[in-house]
mmCIF file of C-alpha atoms in Angstrom:
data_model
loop_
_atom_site.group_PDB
_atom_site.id
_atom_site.type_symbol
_atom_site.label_atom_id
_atom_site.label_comp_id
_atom_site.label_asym_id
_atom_site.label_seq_id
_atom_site.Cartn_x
_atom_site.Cartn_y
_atom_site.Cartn_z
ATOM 1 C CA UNK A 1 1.802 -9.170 12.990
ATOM 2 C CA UNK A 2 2.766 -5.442 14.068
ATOM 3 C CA UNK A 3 2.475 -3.280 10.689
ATOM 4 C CA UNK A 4 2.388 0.358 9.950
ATOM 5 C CA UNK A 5 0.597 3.245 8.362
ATOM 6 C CA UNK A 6 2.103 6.734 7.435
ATOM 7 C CA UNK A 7 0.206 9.731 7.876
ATOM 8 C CA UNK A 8 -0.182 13.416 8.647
ATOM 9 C CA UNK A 9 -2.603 12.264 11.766
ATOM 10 C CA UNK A 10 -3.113 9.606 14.372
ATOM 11 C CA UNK A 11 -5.687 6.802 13.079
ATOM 12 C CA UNK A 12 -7.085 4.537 16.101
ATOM 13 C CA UNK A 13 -10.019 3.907 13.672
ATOM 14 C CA UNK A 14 -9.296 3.355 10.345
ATOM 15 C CA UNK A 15 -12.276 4.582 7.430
ATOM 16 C CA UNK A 16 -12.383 3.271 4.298
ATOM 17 C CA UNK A 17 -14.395 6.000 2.791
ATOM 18 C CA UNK A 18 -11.326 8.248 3.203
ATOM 19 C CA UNK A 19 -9.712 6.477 1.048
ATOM 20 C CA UNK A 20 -8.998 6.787 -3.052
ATOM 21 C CA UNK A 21 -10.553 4.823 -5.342
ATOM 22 C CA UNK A 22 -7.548 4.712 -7.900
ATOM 23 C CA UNK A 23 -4.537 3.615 -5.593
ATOM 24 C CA UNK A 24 -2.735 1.270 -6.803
ATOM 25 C CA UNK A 25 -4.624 -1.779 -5.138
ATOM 26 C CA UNK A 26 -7.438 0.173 -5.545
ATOM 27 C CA UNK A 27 -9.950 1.685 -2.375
ATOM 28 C CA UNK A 28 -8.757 0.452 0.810
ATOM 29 C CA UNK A 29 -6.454 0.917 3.973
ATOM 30 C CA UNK A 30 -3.036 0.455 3.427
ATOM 31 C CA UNK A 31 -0.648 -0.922 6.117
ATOM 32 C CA UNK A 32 3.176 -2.687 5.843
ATOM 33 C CA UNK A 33 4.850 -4.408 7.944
ATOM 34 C CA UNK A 34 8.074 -2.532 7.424
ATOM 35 C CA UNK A 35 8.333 0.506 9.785
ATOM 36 C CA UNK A 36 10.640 2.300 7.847
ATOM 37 C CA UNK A 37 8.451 2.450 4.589
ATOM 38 C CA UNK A 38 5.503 3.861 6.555
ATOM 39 C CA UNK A 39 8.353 6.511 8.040
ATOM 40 C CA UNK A 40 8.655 7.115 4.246
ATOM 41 C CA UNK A 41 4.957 7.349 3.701
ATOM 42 C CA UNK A 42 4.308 9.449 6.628
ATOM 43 C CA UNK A 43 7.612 11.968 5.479
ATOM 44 C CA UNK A 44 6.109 13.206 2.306
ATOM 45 C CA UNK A 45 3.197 14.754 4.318
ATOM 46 C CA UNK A 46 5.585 16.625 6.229
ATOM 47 C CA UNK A 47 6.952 18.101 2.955
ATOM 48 C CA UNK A 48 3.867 19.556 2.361
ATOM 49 C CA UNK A 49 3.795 21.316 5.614
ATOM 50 C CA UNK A 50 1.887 18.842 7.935
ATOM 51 C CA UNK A 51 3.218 16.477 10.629
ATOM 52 C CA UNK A 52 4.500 13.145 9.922
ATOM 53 C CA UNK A 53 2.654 10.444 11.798
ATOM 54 C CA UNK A 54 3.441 6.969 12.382
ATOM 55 C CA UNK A 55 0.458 4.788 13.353
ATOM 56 C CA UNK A 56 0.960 0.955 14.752
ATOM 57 C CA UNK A 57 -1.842 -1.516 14.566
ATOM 58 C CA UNK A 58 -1.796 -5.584 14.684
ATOM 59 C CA UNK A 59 -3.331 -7.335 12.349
ATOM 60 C CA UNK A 60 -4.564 -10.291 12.657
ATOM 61 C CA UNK A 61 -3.360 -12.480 9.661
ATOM 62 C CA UNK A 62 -3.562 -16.107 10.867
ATOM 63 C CA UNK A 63 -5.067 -18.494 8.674
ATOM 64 C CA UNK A 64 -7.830 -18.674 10.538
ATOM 65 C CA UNK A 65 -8.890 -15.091 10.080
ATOM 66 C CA UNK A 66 -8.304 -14.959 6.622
ATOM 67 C CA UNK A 67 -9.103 -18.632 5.804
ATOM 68 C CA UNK A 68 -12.197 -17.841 4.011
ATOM 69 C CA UNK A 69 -11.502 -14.425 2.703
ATOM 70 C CA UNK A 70 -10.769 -12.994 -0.961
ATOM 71 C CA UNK A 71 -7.018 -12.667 -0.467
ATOM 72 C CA UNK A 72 -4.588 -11.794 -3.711
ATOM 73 C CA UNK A 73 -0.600 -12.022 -3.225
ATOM 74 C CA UNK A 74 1.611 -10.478 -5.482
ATOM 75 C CA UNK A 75 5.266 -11.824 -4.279
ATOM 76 C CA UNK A 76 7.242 -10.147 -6.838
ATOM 77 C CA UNK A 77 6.874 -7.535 -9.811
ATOM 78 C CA UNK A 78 5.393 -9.594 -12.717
ATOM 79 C CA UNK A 79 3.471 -9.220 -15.542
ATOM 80 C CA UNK A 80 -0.110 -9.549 -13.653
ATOM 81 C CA UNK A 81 1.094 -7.148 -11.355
ATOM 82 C CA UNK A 82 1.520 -4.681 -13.670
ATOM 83 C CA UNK A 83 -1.922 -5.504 -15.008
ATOM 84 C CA UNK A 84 -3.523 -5.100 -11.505
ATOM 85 C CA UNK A 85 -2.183 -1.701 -11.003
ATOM 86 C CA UNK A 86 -2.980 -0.233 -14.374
ATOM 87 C CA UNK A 87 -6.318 -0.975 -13.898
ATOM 88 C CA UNK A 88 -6.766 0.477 -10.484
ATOM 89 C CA UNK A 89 -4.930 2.973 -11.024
ATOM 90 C CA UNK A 90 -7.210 3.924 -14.573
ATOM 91 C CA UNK A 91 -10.485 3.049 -12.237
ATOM 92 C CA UNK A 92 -11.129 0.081 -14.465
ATOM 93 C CA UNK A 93 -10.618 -2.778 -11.656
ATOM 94 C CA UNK A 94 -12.296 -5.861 -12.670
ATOM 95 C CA UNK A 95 -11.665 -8.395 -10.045
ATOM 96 C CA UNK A 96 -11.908 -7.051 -6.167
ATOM 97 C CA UNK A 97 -10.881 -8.613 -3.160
ATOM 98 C CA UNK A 98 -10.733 -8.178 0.307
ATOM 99 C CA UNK A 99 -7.010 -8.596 1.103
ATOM 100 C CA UNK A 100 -4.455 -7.444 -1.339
ATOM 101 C CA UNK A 101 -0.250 -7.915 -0.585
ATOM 102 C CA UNK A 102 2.530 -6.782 -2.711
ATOM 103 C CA UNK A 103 5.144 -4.924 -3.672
ATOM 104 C CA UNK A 104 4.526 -0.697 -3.612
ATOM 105 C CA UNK A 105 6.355 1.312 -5.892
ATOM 106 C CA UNK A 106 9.669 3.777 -4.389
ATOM 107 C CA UNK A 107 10.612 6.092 -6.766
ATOM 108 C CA UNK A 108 12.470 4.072 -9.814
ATOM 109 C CA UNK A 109 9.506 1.640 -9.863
ATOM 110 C CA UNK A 110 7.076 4.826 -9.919
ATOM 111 C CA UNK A 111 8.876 6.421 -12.478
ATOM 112 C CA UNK A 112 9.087 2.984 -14.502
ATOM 113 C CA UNK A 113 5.651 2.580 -14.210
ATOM 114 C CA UNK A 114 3.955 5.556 -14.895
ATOM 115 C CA UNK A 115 6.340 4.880 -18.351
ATOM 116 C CA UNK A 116 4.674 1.601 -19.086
ATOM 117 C CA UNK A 117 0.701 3.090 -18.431
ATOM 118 C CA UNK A 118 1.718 5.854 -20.868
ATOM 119 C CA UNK A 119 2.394 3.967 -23.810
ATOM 120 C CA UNK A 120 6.010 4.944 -23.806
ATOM 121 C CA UNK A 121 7.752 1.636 -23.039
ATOM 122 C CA UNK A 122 6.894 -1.626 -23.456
ATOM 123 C CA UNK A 123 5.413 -4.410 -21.048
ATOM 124 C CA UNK A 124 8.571 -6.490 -21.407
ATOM 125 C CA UNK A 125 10.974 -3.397 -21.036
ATOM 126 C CA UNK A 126 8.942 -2.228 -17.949
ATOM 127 C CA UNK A 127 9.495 -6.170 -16.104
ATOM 128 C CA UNK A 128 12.989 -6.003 -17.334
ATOM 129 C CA UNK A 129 13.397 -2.906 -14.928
ATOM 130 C CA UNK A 130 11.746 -4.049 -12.448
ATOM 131 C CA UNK A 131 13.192 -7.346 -12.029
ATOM 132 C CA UNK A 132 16.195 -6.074 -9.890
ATOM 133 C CA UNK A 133 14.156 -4.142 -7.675
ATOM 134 C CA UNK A 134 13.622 -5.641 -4.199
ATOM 135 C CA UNK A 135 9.699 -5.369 -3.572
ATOM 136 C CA UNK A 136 8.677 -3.426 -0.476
ATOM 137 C CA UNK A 137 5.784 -4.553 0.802
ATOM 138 C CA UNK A 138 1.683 -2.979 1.217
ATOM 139 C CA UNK A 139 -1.303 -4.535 2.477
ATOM 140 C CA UNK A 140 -4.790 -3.323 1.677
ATOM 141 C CA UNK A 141 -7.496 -3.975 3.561
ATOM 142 C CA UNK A 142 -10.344 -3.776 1.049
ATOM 143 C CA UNK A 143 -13.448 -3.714 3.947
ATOM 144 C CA UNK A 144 -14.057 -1.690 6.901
ATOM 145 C CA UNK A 145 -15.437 -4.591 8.768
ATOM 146 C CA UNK A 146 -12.355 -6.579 8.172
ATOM 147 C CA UNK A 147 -10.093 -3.474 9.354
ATOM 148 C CA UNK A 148 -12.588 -3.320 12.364
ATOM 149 C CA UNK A 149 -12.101 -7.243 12.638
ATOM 150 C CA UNK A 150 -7.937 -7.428 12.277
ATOM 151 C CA UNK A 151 -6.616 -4.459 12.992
ATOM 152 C CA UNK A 152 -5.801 -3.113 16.115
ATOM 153 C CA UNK A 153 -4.588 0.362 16.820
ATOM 154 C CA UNK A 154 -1.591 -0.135 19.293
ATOM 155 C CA UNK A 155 0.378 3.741 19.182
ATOM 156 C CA UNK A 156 1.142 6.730 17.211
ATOM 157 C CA UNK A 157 4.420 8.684 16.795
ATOM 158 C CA UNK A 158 4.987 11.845 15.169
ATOM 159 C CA UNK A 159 8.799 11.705 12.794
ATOM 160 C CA UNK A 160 10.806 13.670 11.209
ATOM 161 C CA UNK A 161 13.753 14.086 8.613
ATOM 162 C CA UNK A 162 15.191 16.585 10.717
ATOM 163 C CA UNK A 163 14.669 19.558 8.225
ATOM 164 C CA UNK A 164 11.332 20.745 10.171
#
């Protein structure tokens, strides 16, 4: 599968230890398979005065390479969702595993979010928001020997939003 990874620099060899511990999947590489979200990712570098890089990789997600692997889907915005980010995002992860896919948060979701983890709307009222929203999508590779296994740096290309 050809996925993508925003940045403010080309990455043939992705490194784990570059990468935050309270993400919202928690430490890991994160890749989608939707070029224009990684476009999105790599644009709010530029806004701070950097390039805008978009990397392409395959990854290798047959069943066969992930067959035996620690691999948590989140298909839609639910309740353990919700969960799962709060405590990766608070540094209080309790389950870990080596692939993680779901739904990353644009703007609304952020903003509904960061509501619910400060106590100022409910768990219920937070879902209820969320339920329209269409999930993008994020993968995080949780281990640099898997990213050395499945992923494959193919190009880079730098993007803009034209105001640069």
């Amino acid at each position: 599968m050809e996925v993508y990874h925003g940045s403010f620099i080309e990455i043939r060899k992705p490194d784990i230890s570059f990468s935050r511990q309270t993400l919202d999947f928690g430490k890991g590489f994160y890749i989608t398979p939707l070029r224009e979200q990684a476009v999105r990712w790599a644009l709010r570098w530029q806004r701070r005065g950097k390039k805008a890089v978009v990397n392409t990789y395959v990854f290798d997600d047959s069943s066969d390479a992930l067959g035996k692997l620690r691999v948590k889907d989140f298909p839609e915005y639910d309740s353990s969702l919700l969960r799962f980010i709060m405590e990766n995002r608070s540094g209080q992860a309790s389950e870990s595993y080596d692939i993680i896919r779901g739904g990353v948060a644009n703007d609304k979701v952020f903003n509904t979010l960061e509501l619910f983890f400060d106590g100022l709307i409910s768990e219920e009222e937070a879902l209820g928001r969320l339920k329209f929203e269409k999930p993008n999508h994020q993968i995080c590779i949780c281990r640099q020997d898997l990213m050395d296994r499945l992923l494959v740096f193919q190009s880079s290309e730098e993007v803009s939003d034209g105001s640069q």
